CSV table of C-alpha atoms and ligand atoms in Angstrom, one decimal:
chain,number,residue,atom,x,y,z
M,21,UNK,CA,-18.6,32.5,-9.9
M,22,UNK,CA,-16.9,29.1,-9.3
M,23,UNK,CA,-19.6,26.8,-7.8
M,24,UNK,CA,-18.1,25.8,-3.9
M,25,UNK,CA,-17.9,22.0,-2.3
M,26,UNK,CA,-18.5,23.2,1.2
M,27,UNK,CA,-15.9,25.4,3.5
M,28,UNK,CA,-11.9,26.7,3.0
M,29,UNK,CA,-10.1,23.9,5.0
M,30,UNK,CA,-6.8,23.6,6.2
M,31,UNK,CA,-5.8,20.7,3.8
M,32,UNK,CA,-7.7,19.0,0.6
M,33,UNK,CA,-6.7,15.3,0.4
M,34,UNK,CA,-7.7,13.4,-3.0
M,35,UNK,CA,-8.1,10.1,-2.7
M,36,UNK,CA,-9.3,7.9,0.4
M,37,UNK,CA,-7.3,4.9,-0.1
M,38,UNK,CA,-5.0,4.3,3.6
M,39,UNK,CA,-2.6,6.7,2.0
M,40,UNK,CA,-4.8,9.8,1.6
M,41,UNK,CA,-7.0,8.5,5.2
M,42,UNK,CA,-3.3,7.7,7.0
M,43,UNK,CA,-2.3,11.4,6.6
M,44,UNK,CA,-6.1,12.8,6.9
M,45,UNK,CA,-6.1,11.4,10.3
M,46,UNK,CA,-3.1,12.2,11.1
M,47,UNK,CA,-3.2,16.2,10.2
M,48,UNK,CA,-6.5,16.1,12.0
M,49,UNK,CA,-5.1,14.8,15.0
M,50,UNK,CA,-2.7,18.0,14.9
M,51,UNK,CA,-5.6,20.0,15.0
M,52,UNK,CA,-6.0,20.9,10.8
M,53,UNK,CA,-9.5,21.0,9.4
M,54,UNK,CA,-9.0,18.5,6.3
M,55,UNK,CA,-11.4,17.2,3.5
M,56,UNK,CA,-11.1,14.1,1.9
M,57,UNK,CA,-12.9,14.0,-2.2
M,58,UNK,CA,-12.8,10.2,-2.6
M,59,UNK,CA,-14.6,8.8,-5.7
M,60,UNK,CA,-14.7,4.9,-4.7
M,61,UNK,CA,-13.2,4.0,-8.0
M,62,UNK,CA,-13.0,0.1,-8.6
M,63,UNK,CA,-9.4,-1.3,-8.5
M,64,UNK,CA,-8.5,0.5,-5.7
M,65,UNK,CA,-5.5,-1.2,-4.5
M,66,UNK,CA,-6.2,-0.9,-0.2
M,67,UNK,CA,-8.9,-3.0,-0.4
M,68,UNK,CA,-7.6,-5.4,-2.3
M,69,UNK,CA,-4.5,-6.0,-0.1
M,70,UNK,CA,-3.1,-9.0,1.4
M,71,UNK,CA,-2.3,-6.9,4.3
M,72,UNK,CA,1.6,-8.5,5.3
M,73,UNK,CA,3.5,-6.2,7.0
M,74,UNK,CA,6.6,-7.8,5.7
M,75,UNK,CA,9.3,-5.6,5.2
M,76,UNK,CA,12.0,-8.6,5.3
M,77,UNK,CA,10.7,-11.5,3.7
M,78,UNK,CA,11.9,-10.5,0.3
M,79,UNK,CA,14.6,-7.7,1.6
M,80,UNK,CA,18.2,-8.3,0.1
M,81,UNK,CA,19.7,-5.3,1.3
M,82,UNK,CA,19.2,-2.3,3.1
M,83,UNK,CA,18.4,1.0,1.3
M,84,UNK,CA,16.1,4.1,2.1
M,85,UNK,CA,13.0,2.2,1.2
M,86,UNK,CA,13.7,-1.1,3.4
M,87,UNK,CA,14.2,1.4,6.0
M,88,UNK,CA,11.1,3.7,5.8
M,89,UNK,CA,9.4,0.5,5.9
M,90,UNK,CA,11.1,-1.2,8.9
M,91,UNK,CA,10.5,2.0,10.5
M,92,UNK,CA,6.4,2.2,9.4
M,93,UNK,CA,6.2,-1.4,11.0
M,94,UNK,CA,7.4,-0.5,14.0
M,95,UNK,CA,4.8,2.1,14.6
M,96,UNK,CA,1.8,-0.6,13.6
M,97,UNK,CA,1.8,-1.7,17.4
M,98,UNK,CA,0.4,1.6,18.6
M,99,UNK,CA,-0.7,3.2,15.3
M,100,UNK,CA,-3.5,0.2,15.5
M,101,UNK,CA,-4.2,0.4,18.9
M,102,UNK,CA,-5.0,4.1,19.0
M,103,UNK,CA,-6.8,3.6,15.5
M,104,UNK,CA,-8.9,0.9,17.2
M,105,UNK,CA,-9.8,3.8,20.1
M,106,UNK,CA,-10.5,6.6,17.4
M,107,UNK,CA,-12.6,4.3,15.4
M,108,UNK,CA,-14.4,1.4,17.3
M,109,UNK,CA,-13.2,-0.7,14.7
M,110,UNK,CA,-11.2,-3.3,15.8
M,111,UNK,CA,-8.4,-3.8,13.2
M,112,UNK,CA,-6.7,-7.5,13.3
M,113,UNK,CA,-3.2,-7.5,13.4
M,114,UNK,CA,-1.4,-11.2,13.6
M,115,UNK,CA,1.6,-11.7,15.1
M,116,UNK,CA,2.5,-15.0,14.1
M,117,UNK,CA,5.1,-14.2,11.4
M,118,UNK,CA,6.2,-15.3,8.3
M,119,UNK,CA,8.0,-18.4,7.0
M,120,UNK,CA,9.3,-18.1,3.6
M,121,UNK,CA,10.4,-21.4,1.7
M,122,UNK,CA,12.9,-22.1,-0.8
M,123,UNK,CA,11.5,-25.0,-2.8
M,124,UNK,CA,14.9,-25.4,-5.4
M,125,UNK,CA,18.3,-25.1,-6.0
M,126,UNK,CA,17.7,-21.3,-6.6
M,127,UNK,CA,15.5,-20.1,-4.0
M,128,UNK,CA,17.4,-22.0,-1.1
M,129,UNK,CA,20.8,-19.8,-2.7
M,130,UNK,CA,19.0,-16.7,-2.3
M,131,UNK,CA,17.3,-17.8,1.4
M,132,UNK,CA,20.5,-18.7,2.4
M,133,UNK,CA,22.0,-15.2,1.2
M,134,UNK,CA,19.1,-13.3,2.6
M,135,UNK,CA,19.7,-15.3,6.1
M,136,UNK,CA,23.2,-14.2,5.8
M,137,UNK,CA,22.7,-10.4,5.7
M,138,UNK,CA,20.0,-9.9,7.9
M,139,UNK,CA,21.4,-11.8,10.6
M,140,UNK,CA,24.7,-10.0,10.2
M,141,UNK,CA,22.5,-7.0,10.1
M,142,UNK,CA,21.2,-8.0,13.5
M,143,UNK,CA,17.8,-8.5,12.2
M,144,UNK,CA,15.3,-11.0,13.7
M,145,UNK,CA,15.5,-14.2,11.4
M,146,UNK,CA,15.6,-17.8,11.7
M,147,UNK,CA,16.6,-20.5,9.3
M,148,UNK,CA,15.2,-23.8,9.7
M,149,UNK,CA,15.9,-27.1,7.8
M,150,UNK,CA,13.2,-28.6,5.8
M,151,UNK,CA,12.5,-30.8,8.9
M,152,UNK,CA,12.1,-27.9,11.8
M,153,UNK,CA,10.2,-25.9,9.0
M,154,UNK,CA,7.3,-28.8,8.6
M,155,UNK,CA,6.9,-28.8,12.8
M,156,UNK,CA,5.7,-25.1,12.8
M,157,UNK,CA,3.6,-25.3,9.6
M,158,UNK,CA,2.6,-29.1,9.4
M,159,UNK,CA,0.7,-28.4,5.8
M,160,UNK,CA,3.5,-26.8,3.9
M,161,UNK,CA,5.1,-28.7,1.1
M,162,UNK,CA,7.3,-32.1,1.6
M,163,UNK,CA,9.4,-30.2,-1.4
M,164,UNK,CA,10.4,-27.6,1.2
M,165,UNK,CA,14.1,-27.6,1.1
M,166,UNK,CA,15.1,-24.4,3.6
M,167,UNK,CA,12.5,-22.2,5.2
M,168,UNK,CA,13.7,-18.6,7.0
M,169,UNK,CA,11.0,-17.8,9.8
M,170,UNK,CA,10.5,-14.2,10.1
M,171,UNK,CA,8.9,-13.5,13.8
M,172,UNK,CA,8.6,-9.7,13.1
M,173,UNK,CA,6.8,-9.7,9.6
M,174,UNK,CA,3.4,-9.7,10.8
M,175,UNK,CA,0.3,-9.4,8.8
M,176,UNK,CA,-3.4,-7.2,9.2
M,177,UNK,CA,-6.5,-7.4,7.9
M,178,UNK,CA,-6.3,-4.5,5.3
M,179,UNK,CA,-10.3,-4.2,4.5
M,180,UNK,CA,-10.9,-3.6,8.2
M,181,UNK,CA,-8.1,-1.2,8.4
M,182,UNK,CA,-9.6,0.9,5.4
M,183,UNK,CA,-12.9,0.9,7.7
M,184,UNK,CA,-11.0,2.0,10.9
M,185,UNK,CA,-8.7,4.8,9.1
M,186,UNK,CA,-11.7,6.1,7.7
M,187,UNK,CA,-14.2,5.8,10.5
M,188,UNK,CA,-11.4,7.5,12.6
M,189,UNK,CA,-10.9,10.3,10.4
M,190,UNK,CA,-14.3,11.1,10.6
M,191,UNK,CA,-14.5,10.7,14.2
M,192,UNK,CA,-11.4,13.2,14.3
M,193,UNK,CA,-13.5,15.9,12.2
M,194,UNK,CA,-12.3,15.3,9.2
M,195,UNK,CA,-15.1,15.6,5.9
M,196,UNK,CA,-14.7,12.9,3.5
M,197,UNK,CA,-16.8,14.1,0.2
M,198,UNK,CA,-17.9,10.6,-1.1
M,199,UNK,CA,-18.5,9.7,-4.9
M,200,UNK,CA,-16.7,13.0,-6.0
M,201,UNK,CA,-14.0,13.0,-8.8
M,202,UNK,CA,-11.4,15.4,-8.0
M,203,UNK,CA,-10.3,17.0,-11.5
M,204,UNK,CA,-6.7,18.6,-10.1
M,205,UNK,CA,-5.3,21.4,-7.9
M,206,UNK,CA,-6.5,25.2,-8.0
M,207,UNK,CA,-3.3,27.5,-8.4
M,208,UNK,CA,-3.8,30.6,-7.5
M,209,UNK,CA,-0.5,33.3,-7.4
M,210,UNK,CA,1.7,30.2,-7.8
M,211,UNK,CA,0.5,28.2,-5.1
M,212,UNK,CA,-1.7,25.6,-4.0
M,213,UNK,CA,-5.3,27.0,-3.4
M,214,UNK,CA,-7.6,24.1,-3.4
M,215,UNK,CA,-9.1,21.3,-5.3
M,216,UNK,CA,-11.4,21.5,-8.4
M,217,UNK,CA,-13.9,18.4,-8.7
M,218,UNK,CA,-17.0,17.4,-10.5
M,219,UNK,CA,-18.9,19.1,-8.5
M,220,UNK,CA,-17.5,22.2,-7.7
M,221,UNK,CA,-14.3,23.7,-6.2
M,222,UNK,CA,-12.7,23.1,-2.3
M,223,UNK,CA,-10.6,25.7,-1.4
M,224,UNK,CA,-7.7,24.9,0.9
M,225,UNK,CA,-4.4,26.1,2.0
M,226,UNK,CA,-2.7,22.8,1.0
M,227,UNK,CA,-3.5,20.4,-1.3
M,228,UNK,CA,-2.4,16.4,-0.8
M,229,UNK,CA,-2.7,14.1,-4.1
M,230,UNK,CA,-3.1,10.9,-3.1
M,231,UNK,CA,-4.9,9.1,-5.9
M,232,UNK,CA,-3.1,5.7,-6.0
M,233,UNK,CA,-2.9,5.0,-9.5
M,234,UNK,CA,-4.9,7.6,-10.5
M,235,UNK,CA,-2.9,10.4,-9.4
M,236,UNK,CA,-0.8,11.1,-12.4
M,237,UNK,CA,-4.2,11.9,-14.1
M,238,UNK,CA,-4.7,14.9,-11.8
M,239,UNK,CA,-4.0,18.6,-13.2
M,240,UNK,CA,-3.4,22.0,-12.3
M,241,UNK,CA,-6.1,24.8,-13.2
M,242,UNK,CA,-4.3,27.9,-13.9
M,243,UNK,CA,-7.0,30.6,-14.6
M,244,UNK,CA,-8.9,29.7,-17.4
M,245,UNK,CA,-6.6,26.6,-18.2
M,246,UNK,CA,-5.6,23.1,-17.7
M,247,UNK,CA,-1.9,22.1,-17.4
M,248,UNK,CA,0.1,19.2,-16.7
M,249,UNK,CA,2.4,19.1,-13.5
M,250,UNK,CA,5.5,19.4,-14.4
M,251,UNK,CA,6.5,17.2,-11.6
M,252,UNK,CA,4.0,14.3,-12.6
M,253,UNK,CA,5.5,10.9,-10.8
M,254,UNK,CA,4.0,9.0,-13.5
M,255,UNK,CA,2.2,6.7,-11.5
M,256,UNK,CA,1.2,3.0,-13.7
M,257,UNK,CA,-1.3,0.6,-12.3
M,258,UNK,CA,0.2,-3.0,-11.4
M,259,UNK,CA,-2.9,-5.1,-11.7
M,260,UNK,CA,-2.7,-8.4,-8.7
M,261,UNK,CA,-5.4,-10.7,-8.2
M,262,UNK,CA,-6.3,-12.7,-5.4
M,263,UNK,CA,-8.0,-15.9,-4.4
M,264,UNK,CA,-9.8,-16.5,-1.2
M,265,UNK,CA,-10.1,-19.4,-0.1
M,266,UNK,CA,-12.6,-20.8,2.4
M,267,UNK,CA,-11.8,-23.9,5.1
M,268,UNK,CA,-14.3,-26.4,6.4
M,269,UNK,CA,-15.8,-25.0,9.7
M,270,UNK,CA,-14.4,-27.1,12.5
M,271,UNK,CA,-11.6,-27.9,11.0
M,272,UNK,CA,-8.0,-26.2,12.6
M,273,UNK,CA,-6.5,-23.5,10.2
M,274,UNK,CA,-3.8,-25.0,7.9
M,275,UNK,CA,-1.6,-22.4,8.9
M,276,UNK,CA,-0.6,-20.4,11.8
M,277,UNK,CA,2.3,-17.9,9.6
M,278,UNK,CA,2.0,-16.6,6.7
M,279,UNK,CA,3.9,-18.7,3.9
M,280,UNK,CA,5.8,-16.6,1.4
M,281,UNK,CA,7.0,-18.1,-1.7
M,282,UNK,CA,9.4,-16.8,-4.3
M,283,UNK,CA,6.4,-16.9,-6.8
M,284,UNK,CA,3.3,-16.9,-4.7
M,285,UNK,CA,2.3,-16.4,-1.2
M,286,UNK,CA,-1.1,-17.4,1.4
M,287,UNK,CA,-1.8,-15.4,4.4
M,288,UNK,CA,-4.3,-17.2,6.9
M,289,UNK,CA,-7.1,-14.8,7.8
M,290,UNK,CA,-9.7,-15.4,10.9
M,291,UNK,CA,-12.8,-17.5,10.4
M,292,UNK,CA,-11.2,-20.0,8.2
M,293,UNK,CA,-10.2,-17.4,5.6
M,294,UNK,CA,-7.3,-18.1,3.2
M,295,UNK,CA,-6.0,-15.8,0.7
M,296,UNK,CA,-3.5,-16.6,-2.0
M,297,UNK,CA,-2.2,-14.4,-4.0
M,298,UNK,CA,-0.9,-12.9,-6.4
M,299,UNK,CA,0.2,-11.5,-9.6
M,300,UNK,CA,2.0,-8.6,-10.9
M,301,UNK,CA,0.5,-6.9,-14.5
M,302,UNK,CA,1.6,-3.7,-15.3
M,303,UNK,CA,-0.1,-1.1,-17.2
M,304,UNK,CA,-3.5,-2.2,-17.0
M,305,UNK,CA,-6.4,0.0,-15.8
M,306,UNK,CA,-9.2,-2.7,-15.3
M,307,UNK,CA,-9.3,-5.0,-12.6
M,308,UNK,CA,-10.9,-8.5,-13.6
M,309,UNK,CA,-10.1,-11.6,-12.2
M,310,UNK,CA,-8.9,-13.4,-14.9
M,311,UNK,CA,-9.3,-17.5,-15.9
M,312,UNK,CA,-5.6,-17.2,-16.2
M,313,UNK,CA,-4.3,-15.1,-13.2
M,314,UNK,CA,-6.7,-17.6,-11.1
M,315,UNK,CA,-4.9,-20.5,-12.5
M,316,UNK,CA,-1.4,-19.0,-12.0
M,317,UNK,CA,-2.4,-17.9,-8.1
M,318,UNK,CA,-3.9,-21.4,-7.5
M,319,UNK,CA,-1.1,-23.3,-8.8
M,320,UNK,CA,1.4,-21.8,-6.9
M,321,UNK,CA,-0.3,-21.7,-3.9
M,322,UNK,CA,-0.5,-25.4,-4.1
M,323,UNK,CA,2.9,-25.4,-4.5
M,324,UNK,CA,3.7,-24.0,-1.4
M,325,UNK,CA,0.8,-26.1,0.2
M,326,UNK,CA,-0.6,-28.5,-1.5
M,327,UNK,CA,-3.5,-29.0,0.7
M,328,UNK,CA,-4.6,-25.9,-0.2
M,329,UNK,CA,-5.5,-27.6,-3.6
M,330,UNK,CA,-8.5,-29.0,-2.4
M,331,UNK,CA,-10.1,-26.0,-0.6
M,332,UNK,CA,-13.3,-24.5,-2.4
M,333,UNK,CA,-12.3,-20.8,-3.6
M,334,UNK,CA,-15.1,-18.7,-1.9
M,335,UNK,CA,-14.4,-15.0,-3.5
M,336,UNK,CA,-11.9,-13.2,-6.0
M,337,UNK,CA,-10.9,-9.8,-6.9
M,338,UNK,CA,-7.7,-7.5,-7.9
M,339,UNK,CA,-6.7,-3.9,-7.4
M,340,UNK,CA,-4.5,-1.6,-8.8
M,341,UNK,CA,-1.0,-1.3,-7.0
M,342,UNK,CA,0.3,2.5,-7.9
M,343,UNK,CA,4.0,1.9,-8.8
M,344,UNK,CA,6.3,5.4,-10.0
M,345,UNK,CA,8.6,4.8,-13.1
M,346,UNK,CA,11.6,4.2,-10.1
M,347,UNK,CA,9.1,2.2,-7.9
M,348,UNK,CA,10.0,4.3,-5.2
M,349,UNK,CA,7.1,6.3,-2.8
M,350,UNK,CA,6.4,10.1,-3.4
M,351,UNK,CA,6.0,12.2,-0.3
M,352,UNK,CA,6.4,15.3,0.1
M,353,UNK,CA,6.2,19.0,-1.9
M,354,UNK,CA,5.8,19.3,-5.2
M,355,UNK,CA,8.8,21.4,-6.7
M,356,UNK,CA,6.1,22.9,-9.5
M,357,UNK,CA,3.8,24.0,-7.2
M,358,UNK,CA,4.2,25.0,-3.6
M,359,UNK,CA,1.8,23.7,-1.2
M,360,UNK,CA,0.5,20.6,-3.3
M,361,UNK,CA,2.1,17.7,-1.2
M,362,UNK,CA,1.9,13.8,-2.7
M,363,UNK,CA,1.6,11.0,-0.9
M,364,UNK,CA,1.4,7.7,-3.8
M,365,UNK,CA,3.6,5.4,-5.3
M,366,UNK,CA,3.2,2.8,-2.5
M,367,UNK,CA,3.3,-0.2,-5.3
M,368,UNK,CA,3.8,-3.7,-3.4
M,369,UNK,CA,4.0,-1.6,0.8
M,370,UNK,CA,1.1,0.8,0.8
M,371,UNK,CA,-0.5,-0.8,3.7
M,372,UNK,CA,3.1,-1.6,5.5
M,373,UNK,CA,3.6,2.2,4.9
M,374,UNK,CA,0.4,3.8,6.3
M,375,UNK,CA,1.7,5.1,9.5
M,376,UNK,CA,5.3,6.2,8.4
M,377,UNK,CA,3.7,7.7,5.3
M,378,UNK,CA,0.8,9.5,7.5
M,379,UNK,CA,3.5,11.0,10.1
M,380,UNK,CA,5.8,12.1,7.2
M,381,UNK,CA,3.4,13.6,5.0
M,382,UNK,CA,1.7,15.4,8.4
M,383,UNK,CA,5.3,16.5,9.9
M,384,UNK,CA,6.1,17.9,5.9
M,385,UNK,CA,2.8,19.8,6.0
M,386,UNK,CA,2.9,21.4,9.4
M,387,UNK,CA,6.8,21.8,10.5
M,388,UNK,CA,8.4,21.6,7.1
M,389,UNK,CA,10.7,18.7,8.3
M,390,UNK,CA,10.2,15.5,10.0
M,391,UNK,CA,12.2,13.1,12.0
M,392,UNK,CA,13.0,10.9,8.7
M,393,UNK,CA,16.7,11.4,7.4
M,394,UNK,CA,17.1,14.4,4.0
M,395,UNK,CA,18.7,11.7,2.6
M,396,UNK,CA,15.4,9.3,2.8
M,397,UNK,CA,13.2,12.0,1.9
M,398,UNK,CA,15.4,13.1,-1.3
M,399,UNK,CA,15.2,9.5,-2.5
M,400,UNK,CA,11.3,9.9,-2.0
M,401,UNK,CA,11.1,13.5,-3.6
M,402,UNK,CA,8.4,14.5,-6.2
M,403,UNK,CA,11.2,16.9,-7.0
M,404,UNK,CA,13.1,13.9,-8.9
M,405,UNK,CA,10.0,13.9,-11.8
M,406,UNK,CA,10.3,17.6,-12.3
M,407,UNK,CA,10.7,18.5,-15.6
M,408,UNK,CA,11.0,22.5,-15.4
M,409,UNK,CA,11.5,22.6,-19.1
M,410,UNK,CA,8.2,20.9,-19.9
M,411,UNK,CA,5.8,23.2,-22.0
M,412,UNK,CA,2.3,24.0,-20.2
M,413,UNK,CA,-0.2,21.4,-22.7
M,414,UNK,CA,-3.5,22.9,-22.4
M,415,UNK,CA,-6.0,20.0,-21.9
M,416,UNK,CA,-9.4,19.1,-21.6
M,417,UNK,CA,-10.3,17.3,-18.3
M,418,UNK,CA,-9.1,13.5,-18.8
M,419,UNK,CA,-11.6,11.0,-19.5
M,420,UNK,CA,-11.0,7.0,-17.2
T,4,FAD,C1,-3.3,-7.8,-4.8
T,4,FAD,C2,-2.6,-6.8,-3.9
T,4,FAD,C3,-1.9,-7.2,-2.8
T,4,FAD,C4,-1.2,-6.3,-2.0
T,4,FAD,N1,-0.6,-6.7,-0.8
T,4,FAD,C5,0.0,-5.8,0.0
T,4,FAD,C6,0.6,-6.3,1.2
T,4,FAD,O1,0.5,-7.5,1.5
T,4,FAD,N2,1.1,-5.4,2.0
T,4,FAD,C7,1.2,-4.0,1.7
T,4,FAD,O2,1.7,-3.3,2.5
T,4,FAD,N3,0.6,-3.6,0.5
T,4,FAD,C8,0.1,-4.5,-0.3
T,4,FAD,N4,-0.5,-4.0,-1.5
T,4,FAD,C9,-0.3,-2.7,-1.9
T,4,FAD,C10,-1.2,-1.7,-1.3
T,4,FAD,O3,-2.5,-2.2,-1.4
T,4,FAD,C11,-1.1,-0.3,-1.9
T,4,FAD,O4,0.2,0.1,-2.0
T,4,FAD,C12,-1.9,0.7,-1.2
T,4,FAD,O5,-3.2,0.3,-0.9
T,4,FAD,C13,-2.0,2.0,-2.0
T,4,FAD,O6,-2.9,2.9,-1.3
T,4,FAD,P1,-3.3,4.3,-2.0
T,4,FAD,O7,-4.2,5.0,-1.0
T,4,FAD,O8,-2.1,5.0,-2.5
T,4,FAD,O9,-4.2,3.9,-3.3
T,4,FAD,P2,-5.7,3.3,-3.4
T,4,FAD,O10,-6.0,2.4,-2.3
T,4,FAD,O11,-5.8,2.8,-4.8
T,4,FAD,O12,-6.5,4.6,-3.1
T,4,FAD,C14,-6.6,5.7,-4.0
T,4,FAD,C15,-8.0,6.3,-3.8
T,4,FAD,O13,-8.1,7.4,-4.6
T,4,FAD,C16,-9.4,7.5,-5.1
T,4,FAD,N5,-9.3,8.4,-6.3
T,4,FAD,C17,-8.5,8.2,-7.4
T,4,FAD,N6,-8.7,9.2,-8.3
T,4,FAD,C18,-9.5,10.0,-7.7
T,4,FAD,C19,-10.1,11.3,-8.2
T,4,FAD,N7,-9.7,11.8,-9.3
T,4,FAD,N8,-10.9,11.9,-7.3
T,4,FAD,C20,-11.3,11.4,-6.1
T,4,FAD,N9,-10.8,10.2,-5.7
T,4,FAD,C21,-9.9,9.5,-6.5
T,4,FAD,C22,-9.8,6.1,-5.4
T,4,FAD,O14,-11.2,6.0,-5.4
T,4,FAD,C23,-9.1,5.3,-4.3
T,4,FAD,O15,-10.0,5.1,-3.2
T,4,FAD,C24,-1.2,-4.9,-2.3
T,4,FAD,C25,-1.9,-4.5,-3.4
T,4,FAD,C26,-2.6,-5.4,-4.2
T,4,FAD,C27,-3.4,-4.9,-5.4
């Protein structure tokens, strides 16, 4: 006999990053028993964020994703409040906005494009010359040439909204199994039946993978056997580092907005917190700090602001951002195996997404539909990776 991890629930979640916690909560909140395995793997990416809700800043169009994303931010409002409620946790969301500078030839072309379509597009945008732009941020570059102010990209502190989505999911009912590595799904008769772990087997009558950049490592158990998915989204790891930089007590913050760059970006935290970030490494599974990255991240940050250049840097790290081979999100069913939902692929908007990706994944898993467009949810398919030809490989349980 298979050893247990505890009760049959409604749904098995793997991974507690604010993807897997997001839709925990929210099936709870519908009433579903749910289990979350999370292993606390270093690198996660949700702790590591910047936390900008910023879905325009760097927009030069409008497609599915910019609208899923507009969308998700419009929900943070009350989807913090009532998290705030659930938890006792009082996550800090700043309203101030973000100002984006164009510091050459180049980036003013492209600021001046991006003005032009959004403001067409009715979206909230201003542009302001290099004068206007150094009266609502005093410390930001002399260089700046044209700076577009965007009132609605707001910003949250992403550590404290881990804490609060999963203090509030445990409030809710939900189990979260801590320091448990989830091997894969349990198929049994073709569908989902629960998730096998380290430490013994969860059964469940659905199944959500939600393993950041981890997830394409997860299997199915078939029987006696291990297979691949055959809908695998093929998940990489985009390694970014972070500074954090600490301000003089007493002293105002140098910034009110955050100030977005096209190659580097600091978002004012409370208590004289500044962090500057980042970079973008694809590939890599290890999350160092490196001499380099810290150079790049500091150099460009002084860029923007060169005041920033004499701060002392008080703490460092990087995390994982789980990007698909399209860079697109995965929600919904897997076409391999009915009843194993995914919910990854959130690369650079993970913590933008949570509450769109928690309502969607939650709405798929009880009512089969949600209030999101087919077309939307076609783009965000696992049913684009699947690969119905692809021969069952009988493996051994991955190694890190
Ligand atoms: C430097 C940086 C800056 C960023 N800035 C922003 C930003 O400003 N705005 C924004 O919206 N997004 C930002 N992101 C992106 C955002 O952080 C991610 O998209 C989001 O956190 C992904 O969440 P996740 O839950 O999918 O993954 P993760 O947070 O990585 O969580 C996955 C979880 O699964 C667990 N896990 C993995 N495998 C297993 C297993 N086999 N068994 C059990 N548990 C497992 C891990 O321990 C982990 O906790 C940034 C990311 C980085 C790295």
């Amino acid at each position: 006999m298979r050893k247990s991890l505890g009760e049959r629930a409604d749904v098995a979640v793997v991974g507690g990053g604010v993807a897997g916690l997001a839709a925990a909560r929210e099936l709870a909140r519908r009433g579903l028993s749910v289990v979350v395995v999370e292993e606390n793997r270093t690198g996660a990416a949700s702790r590591a964020a910047a936390g900008m809700l910023a879905p325009q800043a760097e927009a030069d169009g409008a497609d599915e994703l910019f609208e899923l994303l507009c969308a998700s931010r419009e929900m943070y409002t009350d989807f913090v409040a009532a998290l705030g409620e659930e938890s006792g946790v009082r996550v800090e969301i700043d309203k101030a906005g973000t100002l984006y500078l164009a510091l050459d030839e180049r980036d003013e072309e492209e600021a001046e494009r991006r003005f032009a379509w959004q403001s067409r597009a009715g979206l909230a945008v201003e542009r302001l010359t290099a004068d206007e732009a150094r009266r609502v941020e005093p410390n930001v570059t002399p260089g700046v040439r044209v700076a577009l102010r965007f009132p609605r990209d707001w910003q949250v502190e992403s550590r404290r909204l881990v804490v609060a989505l999963d203090a509030a999911a445990e409030r809710l009912g939900v189990r979260i199994v801590r320091a448990v590595e989830a091997l894969g799904v349990r198929v049994v008769g073709e569908r989902a039946a629960g998730v096998v772990t380290s430490e013994g087997e969860l059964e469940a009558g659905a199944v959500l993978f939600a393993a950041g950049t981890w997830t394409s490592r997860l299997r199915k158990f078939v029987g006696g056997d291990v297979e691949n998915l055959n809908d695998d989204p093929q998940v990489e790891p985009v390694r970014g580092q972070i500074l954090c930089y600490r301000q003089p007590e007493g002293q105002p913050p140098l910034f009110r907005h955050v100030v977005y760059g096209p190659r580097g970006y600091v978002v004012p935290r409370r208590g004289g917190r500044l962090l500057a970030g980042s970079t973008t490494e694809p590939g890599l599974y290890d999350c160092r700090v490196t001499e380099e990255g810290a150079r790049s991240i500091a150099a460009r940050a002084a860029e923007l602001a060169p005041a920033v250049a004499a701060l002392e840097v008080e703490d460092s790290w990087a995390g994982l951002r789980p990007r698909a081979a399209d860079g697109l999100p995965v929600l919904g069913e897997s076409a391999d195996v009915p009843g194993l939902f995914y919910a990854t692929g959130f690369y650079r908007n993970g913590i933008l997404l949570a509450p769109a990706a928690g309502e969607i994944v939650a709405d798929l898993l009880t009512n089969g539909a949600t209030r999101l467009g087919t077309d939307a949810l076609k783009a965000f398919s696992p049913e684009r990776f699947h690969t119905a030809a692809a021969p069952p490989h009988l493996l051994a349980p991955q190694g890190r």
